[in-house]
XYZ file of C-alpha atoms in Angstrom:
605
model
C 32.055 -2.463 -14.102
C 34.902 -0.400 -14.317
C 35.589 2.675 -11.449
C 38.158 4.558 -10.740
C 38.138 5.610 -7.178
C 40.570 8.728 -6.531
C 42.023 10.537 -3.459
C 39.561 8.782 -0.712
C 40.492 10.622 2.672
C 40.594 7.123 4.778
C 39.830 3.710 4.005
C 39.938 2.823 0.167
C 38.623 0.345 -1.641
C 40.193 -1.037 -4.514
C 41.108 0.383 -7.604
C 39.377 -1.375 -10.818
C 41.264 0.949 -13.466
C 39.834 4.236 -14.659
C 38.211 6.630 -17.446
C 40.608 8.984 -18.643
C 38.973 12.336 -18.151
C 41.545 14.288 -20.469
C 39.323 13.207 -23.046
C 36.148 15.142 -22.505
C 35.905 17.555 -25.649
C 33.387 20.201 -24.236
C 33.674 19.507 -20.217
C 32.023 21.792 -18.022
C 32.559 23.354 -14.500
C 29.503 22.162 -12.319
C 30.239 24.291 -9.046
C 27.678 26.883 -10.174
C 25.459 24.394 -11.316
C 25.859 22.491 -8.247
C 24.300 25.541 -6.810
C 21.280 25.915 -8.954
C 20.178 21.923 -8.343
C 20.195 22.767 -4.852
C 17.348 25.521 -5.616
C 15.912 23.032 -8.016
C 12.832 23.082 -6.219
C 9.823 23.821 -8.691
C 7.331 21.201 -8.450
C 3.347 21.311 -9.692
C 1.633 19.777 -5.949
C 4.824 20.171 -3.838
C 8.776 20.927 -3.066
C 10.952 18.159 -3.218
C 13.081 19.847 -1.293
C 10.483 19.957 1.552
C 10.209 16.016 1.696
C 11.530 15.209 5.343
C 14.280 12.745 6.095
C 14.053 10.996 9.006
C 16.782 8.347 10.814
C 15.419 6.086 13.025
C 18.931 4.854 13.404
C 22.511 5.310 13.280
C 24.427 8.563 11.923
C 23.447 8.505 7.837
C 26.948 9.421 7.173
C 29.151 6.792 8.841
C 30.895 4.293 6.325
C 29.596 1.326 4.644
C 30.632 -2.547 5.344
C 31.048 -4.649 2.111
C 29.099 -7.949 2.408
C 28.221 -10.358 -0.056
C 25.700 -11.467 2.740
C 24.036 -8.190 3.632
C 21.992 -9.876 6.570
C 25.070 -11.125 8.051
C 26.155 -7.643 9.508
C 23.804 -7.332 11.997
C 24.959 -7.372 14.987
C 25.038 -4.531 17.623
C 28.858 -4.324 17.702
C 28.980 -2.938 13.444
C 25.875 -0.461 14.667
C 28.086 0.945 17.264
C 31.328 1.455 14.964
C 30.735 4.672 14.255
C 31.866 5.864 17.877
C 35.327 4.331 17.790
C 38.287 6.721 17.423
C 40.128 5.973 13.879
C 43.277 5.185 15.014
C 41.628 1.533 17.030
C 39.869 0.638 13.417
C 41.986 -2.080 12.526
C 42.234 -3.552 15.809
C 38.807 -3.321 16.408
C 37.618 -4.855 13.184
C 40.557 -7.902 13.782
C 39.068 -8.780 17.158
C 35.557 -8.548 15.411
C 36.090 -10.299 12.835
C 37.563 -13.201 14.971
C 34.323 -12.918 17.195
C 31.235 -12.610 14.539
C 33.177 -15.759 11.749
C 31.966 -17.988 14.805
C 28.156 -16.652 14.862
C 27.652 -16.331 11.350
C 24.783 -19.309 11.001
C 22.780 -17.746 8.765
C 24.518 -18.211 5.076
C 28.215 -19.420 4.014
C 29.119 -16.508 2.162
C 32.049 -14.497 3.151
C 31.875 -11.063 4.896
C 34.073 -8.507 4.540
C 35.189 -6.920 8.080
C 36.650 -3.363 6.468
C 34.750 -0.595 6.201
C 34.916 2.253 3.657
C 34.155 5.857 3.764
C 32.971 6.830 0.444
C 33.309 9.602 -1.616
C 30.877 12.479 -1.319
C 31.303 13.059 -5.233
C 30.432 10.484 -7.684
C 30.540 10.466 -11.873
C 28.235 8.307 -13.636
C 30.353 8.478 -16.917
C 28.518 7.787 -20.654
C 25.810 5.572 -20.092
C 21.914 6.544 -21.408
C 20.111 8.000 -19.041
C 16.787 7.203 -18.916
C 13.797 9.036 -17.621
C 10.173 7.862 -17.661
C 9.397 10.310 -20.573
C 13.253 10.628 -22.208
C 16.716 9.358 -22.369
C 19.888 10.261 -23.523
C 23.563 9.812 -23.847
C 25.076 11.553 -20.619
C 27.093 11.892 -17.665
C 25.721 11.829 -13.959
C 27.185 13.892 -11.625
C 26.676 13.707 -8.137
C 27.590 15.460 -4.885
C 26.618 15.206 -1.023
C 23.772 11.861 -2.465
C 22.270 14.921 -4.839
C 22.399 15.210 -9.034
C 23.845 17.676 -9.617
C 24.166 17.544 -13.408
C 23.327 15.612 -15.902
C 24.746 16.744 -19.264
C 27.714 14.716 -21.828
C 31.295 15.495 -21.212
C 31.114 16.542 -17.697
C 34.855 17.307 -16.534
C 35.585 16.758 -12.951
C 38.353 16.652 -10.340
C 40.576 14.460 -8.838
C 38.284 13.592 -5.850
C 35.246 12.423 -7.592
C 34.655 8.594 -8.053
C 34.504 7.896 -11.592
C 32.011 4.729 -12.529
C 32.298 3.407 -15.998
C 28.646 3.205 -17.667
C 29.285 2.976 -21.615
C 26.439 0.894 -23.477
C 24.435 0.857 -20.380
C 21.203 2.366 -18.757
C 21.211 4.650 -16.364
C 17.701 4.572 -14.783
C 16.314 6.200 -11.310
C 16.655 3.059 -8.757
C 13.430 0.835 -8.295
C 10.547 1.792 -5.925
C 8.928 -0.562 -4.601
C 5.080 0.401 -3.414
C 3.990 -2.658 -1.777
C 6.230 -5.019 1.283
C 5.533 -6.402 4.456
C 8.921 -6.868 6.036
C 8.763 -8.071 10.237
C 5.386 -8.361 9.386
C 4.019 -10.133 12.799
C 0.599 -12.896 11.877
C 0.339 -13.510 15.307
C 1.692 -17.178 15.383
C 5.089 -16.423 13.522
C 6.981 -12.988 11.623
C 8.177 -12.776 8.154
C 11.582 -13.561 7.761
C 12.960 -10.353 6.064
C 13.449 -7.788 8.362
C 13.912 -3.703 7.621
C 18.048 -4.957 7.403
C 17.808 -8.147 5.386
C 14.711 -7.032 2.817
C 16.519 -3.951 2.632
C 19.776 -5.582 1.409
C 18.155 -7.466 -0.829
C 16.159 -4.881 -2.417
C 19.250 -2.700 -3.091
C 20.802 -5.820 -4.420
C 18.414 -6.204 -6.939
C 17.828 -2.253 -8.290
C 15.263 -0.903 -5.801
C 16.434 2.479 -3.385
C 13.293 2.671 -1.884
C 10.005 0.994 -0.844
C 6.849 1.469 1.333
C 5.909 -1.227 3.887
C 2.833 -1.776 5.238
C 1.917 -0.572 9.400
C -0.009 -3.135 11.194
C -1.999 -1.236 14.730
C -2.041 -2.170 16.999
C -4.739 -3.369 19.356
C -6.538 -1.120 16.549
C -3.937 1.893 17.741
C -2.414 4.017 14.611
C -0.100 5.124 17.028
C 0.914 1.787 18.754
C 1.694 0.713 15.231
C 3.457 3.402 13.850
C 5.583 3.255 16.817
C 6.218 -0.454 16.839
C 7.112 0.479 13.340
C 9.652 3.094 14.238
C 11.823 0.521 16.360
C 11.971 -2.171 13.768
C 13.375 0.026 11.217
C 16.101 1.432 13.298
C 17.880 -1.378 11.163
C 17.319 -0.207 7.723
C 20.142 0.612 5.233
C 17.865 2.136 2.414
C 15.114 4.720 2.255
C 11.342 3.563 2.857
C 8.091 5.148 3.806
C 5.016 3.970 5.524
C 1.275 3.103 4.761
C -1.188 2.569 7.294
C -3.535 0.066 7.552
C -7.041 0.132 8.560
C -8.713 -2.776 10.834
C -11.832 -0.710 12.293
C -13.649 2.860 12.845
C -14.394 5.228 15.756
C -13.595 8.639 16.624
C -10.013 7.751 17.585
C -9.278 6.230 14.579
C -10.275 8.874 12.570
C -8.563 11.675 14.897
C -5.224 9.526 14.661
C -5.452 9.379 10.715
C -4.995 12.958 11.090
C -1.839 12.771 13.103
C -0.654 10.243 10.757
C -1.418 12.969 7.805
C -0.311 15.717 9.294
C 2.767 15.112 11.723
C 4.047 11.262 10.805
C 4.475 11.655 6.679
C 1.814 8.647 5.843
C -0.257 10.000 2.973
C -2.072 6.738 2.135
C -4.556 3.971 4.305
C -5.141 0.761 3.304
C -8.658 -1.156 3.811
C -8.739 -5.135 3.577
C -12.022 -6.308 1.895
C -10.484 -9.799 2.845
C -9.172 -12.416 5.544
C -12.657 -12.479 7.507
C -12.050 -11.902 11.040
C -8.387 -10.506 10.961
C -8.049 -7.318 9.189
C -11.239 -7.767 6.692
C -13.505 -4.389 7.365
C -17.295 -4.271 5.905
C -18.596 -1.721 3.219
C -19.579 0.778 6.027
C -16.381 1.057 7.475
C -14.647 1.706 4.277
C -16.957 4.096 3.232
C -15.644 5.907 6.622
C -12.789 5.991 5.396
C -12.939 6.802 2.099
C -14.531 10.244 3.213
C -11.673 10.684 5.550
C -9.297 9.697 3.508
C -10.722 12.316 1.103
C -10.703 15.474 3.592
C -7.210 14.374 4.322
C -5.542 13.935 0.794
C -4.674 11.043 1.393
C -4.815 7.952 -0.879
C -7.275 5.089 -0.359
C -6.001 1.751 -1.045
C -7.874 -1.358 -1.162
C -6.923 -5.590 -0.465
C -9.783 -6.240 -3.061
C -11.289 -10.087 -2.396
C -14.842 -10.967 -1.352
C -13.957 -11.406 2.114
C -17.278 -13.477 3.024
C -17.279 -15.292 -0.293
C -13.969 -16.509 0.025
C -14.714 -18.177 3.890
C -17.705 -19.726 2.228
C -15.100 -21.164 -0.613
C -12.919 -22.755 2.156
C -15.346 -24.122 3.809
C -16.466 -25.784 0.518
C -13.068 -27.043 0.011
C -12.295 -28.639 3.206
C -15.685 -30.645 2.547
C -14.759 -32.087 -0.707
C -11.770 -33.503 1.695
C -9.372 -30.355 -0.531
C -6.615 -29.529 2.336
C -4.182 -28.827 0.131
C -2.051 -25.662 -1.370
C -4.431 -25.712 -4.358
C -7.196 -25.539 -2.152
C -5.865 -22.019 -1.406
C -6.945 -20.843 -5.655
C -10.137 -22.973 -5.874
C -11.369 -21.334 -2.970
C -10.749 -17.769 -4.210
C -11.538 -17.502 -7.731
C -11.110 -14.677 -9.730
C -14.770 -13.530 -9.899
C -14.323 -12.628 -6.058
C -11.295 -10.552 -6.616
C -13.672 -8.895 -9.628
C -16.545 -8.206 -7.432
C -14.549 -6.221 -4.324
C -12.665 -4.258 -7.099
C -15.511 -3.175 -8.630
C -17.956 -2.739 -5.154
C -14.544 -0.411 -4.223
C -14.642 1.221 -7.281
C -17.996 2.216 -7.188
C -17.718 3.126 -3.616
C -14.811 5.785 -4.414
C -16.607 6.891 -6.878
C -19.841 7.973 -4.687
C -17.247 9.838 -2.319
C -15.211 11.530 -5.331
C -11.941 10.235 -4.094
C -8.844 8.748 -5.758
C -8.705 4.515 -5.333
C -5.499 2.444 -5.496
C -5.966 -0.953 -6.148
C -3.150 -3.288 -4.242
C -2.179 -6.944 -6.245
C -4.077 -6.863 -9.160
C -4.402 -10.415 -10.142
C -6.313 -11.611 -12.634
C -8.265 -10.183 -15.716
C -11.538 -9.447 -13.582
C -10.415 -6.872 -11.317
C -8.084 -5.393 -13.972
C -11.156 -4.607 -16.880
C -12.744 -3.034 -13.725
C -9.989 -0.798 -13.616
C -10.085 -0.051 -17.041
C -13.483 0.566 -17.149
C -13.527 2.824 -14.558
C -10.688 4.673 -15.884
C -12.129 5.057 -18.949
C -14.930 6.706 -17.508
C -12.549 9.629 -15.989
C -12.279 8.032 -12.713
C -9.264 7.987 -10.872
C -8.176 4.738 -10.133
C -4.382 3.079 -10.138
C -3.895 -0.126 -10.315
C -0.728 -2.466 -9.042
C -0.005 -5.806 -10.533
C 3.517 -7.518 -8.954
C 5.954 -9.306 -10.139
C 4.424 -12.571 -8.997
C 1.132 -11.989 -11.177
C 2.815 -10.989 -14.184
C 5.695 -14.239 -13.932
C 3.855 -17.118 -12.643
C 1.047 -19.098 -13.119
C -1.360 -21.341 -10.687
C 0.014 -24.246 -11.935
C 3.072 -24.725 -9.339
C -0.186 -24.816 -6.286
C -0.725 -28.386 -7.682
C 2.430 -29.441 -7.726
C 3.059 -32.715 -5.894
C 5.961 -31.741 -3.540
C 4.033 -29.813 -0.478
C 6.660 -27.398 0.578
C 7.318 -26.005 -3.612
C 3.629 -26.113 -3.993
C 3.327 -24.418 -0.576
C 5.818 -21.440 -1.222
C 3.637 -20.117 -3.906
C 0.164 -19.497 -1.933
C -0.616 -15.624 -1.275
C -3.364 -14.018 -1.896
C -5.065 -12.874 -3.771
C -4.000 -16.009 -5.527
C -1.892 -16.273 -8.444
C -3.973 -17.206 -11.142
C -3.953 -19.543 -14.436
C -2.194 -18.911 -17.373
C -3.559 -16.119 -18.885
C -4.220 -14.018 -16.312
C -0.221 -13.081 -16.691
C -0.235 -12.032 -20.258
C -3.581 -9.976 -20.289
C -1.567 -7.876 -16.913
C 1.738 -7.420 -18.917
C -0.528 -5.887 -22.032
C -2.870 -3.853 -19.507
C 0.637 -2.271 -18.285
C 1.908 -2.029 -21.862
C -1.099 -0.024 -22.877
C -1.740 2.379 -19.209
C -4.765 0.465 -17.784
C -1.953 -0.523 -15.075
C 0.004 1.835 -13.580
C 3.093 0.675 -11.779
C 4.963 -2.903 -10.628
C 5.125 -3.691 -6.870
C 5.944 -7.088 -5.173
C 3.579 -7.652 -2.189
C 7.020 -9.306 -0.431
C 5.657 -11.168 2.250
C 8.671 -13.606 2.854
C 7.648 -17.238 5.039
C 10.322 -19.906 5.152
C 9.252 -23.808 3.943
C 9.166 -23.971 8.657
C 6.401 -21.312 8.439
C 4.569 -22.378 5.731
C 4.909 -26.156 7.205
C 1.941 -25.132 9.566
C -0.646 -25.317 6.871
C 0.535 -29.018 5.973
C -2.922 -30.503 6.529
C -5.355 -27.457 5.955
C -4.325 -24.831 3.648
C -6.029 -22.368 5.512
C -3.314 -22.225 8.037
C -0.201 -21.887 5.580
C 0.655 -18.391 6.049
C -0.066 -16.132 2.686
C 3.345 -14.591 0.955
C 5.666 -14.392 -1.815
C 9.616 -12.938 -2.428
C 9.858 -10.276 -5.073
C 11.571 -7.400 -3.346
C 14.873 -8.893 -5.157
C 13.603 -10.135 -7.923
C 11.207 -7.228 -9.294
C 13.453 -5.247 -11.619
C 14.672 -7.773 -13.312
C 11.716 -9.615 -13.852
C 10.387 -6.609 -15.409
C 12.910 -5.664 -17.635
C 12.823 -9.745 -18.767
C 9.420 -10.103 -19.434
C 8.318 -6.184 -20.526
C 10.961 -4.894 -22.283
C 12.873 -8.064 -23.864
C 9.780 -8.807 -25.555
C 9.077 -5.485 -26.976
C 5.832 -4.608 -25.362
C 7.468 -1.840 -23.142
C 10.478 0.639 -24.066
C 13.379 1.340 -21.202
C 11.409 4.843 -20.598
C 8.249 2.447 -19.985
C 10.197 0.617 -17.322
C 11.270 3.809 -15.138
C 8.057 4.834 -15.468
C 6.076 1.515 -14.108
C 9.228 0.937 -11.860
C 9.978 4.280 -10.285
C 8.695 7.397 -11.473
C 4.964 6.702 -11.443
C 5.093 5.119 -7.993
C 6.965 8.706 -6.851
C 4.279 10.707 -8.747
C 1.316 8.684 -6.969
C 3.103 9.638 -3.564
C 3.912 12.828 -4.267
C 7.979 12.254 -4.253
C 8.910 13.351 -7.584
C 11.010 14.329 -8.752
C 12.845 14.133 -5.690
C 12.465 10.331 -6.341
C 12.089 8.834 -9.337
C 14.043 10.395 -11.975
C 17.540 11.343 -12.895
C 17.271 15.135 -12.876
C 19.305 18.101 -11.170
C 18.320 18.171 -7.541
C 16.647 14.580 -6.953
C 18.063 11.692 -4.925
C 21.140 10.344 -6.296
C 19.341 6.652 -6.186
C 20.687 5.377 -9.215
C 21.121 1.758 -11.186
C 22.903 0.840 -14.272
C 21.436 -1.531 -15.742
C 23.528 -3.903 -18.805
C 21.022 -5.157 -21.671
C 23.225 -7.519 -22.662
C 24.115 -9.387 -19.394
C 22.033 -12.119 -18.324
C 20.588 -12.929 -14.397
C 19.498 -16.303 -12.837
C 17.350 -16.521 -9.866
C 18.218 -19.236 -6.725
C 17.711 -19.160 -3.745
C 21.559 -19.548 -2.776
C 22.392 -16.598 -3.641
C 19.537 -14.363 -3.513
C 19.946 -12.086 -0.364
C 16.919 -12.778 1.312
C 16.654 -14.961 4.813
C 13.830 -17.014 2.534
C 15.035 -20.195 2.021
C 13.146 -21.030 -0.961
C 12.533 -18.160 -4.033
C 9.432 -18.612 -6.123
C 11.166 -17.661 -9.122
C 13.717 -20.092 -8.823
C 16.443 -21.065 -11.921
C 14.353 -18.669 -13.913
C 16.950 -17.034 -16.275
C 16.352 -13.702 -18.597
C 18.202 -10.773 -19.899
C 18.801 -7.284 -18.501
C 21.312 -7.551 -14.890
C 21.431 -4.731 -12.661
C 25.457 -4.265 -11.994
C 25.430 -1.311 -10.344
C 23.047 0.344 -7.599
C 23.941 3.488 -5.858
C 21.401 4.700 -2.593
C 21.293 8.526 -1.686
C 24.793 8.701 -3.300
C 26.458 5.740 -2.191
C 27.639 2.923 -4.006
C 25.915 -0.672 -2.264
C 26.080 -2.435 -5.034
C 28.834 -3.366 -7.406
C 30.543 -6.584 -8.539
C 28.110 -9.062 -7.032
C 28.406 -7.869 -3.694
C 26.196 -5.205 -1.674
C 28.121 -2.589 1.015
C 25.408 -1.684 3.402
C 25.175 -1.158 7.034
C 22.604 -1.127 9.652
C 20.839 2.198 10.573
C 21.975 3.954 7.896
C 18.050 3.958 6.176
C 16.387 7.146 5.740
C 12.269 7.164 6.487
C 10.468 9.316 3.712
C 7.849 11.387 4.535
C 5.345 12.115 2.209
C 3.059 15.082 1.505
C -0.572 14.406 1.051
C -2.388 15.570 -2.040
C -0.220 14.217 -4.824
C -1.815 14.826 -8.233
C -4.574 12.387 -7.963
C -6.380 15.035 -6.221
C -5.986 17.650 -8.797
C -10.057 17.945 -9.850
C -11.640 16.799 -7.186
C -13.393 20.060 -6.017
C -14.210 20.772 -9.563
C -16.211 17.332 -10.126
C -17.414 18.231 -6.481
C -19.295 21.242 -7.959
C -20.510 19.702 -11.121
C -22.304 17.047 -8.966
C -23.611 19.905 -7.152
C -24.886 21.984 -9.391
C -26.320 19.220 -11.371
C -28.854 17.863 -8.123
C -31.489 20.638 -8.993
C -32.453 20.158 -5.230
C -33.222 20.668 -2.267
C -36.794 21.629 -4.724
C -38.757 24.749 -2.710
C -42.299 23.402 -2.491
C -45.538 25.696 -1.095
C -46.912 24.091 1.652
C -50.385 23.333 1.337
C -53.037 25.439 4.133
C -54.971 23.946 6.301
């Protein structure tokens, strides 16, 4: 990728040659118009503009550290960096460097110990930009981590990084609805942290994602707060749902706080893992009502929670301890029944329903059907679901056959292609990853009962360019397709667009460009995850990410990622997105069409 970097103030980076700008027939002057996509703030539920930012860590502007090996920056001497005068920089980063090349133990790639301030002004030059419902032949300029423009022939001055794009996509960067990074089980944490999921995200096209809060001791607050501290480490943007694990008066007062002072705008209910977070039907219809009053989104961990103890049970009597054990004793049926008993139940409370994981054919012709009745359900397949196959669970080798159970479990062949066309054709709605990353040690605990093998894939990574492989490679999606199931609709269904989500004046300068004609190859050697194994390993396709830029900043470029600690942004986001757009209206009809309370003469006596 070719970049000319001009005029940086301190530290530069290289220089990889440059665009010559002379050549622009029809340049423009953008200062005005640099103006007008700050007041860019028109929007049908919301203003973008009115989205909050919030750091849990360091100062958002302090400079970036290139690492191939994004994990391997965190220590607390980089997060204090920002407080040392300029003129000790290189002596400070010598005697660091000599200190943290002795405590690197966890990969052999190289660090770099420099730092670089970036430029504030960026120039996405002659790629095709592509939005979820357009694209076109254009420049990208950026200023301050906001488009500004986004027109052909943009002229600009000699302080604006200039990045090479010709006979590539320019797409919004990936947003990921569904991780669980420092996810705590009780006996053991996933491995990917807020810094090291983070990195690897951004390494692999995706600016933002929402993780998953865990209360606890039931406490929304407790959670949200343990929540807080472990993202102090983030480099990227992310946002927050909240789980749901039971129902009283407190509870319900502190999904209001949640709602209306912490920026959560969606709960999730587990129909699933009995005696951990599953809840029962009454509980959920709780909070589907509250959910409802609130405007925010209900989202559902659809698996017959009781049926599925009953099927390991069954298993471990037939003498089945194994990962394969893990499938046979959730079939698909189960994950069909909860989707459609969740269904049903959002539709007696007239509220919006998103359904997490969609695995297998069952739940997803729920969906449809539902759908196609005017109900307003979304529905999430992953990247696991629409890649793999059930297969590798019966594979002889214990620790590859154990890497691969999560749940709801992937399912046989099949399964994948009837997903891919249910995108292809709207019944599904967007591409998340359920990244839930357990090393071969962790998942060594279920060895002799597959009950205890903790449940999780990778995929934060991975997801983009799985997508682009297996959707648009094969024809059954177009490049506007992918922004749309990757980005844009995700931003829609969480009311963040266009802030997020699409390349227009006045959103987020998160950005990837994207090279058809490259090829990518998964391994778990140089993926950027802690996970020392990668379900998707060796696979090969076409369509690599070269080039990701996060609120403005370039982090990824050349194989290597340039991201620090602290420098993550949390999202908040507004309740009542568009899913809610209706609702009083269908309210009324069902009203009006009771023909009750009937007035009856009561008889004398």
């Amino acid at each position: 990728m070719e970049r000319n970097e001009k005029n940086h103030s301190m530290m530069s980076v290289p220089k990889f040659g440059g665009w010559d700008q002379d050549d622009a027939a029809g340049a423009m002057d953008y200062s005005m118009v640099f103006t007008q996509a700050r007041e860019n703030k028109k929007h049908k539920k919301m203003n973008p503009n009115k989205i909050k930012y919030k750091s849990f860590g360091a100062n958002t502007n302090h400079g970036q550290a290139p690492c191939k090996d994004a994990y391997a920056l965190e220590d607390p001497i980089v997060l204090s960096m920002g407080f040392i005068s300029s003129q000790f920089l290189p002596i400070f980063f010598l005697t660091f460097f000599t200190i943290i090349t002795s405590s690197l133990s966890q990969s052999n790639q190289i660090c770099d110990a420099g730092t670089e301030i970036p430029s504030s002004k960026l120039l996405v030059k002659g790629g095709t930009v592509v939005n979820a419902h357009h694209q076109q032949i254009a420049d990208v300029y950026v200023e301050d981590g906001v488009i500004v423009a986004v027109n052909p022939n943009i002229r600009v001055g000699d302080d604006v990084t200039v990045i090479d794009a010709l006979g590539k996509y320019v797409m919004p960067g990936g947003i990921d609805p569904h991780t669980h990074l420092d996810m705590d089980v009780g006996f053991t944490a996933t491995v990917d942290d807020f810094f090291s999921g983070q990195a690897a995200a951004l390494a692999g096209g995706t600016t933002m994602h929402i993780d998953f809060v865990i209360p606890l001791n039931g406490s929304l607050t407790a959670g949200f707060e343990d929540y807080e501290k472990k993202a102090k480490k983030s480099c990227m943007d992310y946002g927050f749902h909240m789980v749901i694990t039971k129902w009283d008066e407190t509870v319900s007062k502190e999904m209001e706080l949640m709602v209306k002072e912490k920026g959560i705008n969606s709960f999730k209910f587990f129909m699933a893992y009995k005696g951990i977070f599953m809840i029962n039907d009454e509980l959920l219809l709780e909070g589907l009502k509250k959910c409802k009053s609130l405007g925010a989104l209900a989202m559902v961990h659809a698996e017959n929670g009781d049926a599925v103890y009953e099927g390991q049970e069954k298993m471990i009597e037939l003498g089945i301890t194994g990962p394969e054990g893990h499938a046979l004793s959730r079939p698909a049926m189960l994950e069909g029944e909860a989707t459609a008993r969740a269904i049903r139940l959002a539709d007696f409370v007239n509220t919006p329903l998103y359904v997490v994981h969609v695995m297998s054919i069952d739940a997803m012709e729920e969906i449809e059907k539902a759908r196609k009745s005017g109900q307003k359900v979304i529905g999430e397949p992953i990247a696991s679901g629409l890649g793999l196959d059930e297969s590798w669970l019966w594979h002889p080798d214990f620790e590859i056959a154990a890497k691969y159970v999560m749940s709801p479990p992937i399912r046989k062949r099949g399964h994948d292609r009837a997903l891919q066309a249910a995108l292809s054709t709207g019944v599904l709605q967007l591409v998340g990853t359920d990244h839930c990353a357990f090393n071969s040690t962790q998942k060594a605990r279920g060895v002799d009962d597959f009950r205890k093998i903790p449940n999780g894939v990778n995929g934060i990574e991975e997801r983009m360019h799985l997508v682009w492989d297996i959707m648009v490679e094969s024809g059954q999606i177009t490049p506007s397709d992918y922004v749309r199931l990757t980005s844009t609709e995700c931003a829609r269904i969480f009311n963040l667009y266009p802030k997020k989500g699409a390349i227009l004046p006045g959103s987020d300068a998160d950005i990837i460009i994207l090279n058809p004609n490259s090829s990518f190859e998964i391994s778990a050697k140089s993926h950027h995850s802690r996970l020392d194994t990668n379900v998707y390993e060796g696979r090969r396709g076409k369509g690599k990410i070269e080039v990701t830029i996060a609120g403005g900043r370039v982090v990824w470029e050349n194989n290597e990622l340039k991201v620090t600690p602290g420098t993550g942004r949390y999202i908040q986001m507004p309740p009542f997105s568009y899913l809610f757009d209706g609702l009083d209206k269908k309210d009324a009809i069902y009203l009006n069409s009771l023909q009750a309370p009937v007035k009856r003469v009561k008889a004398s006596t």
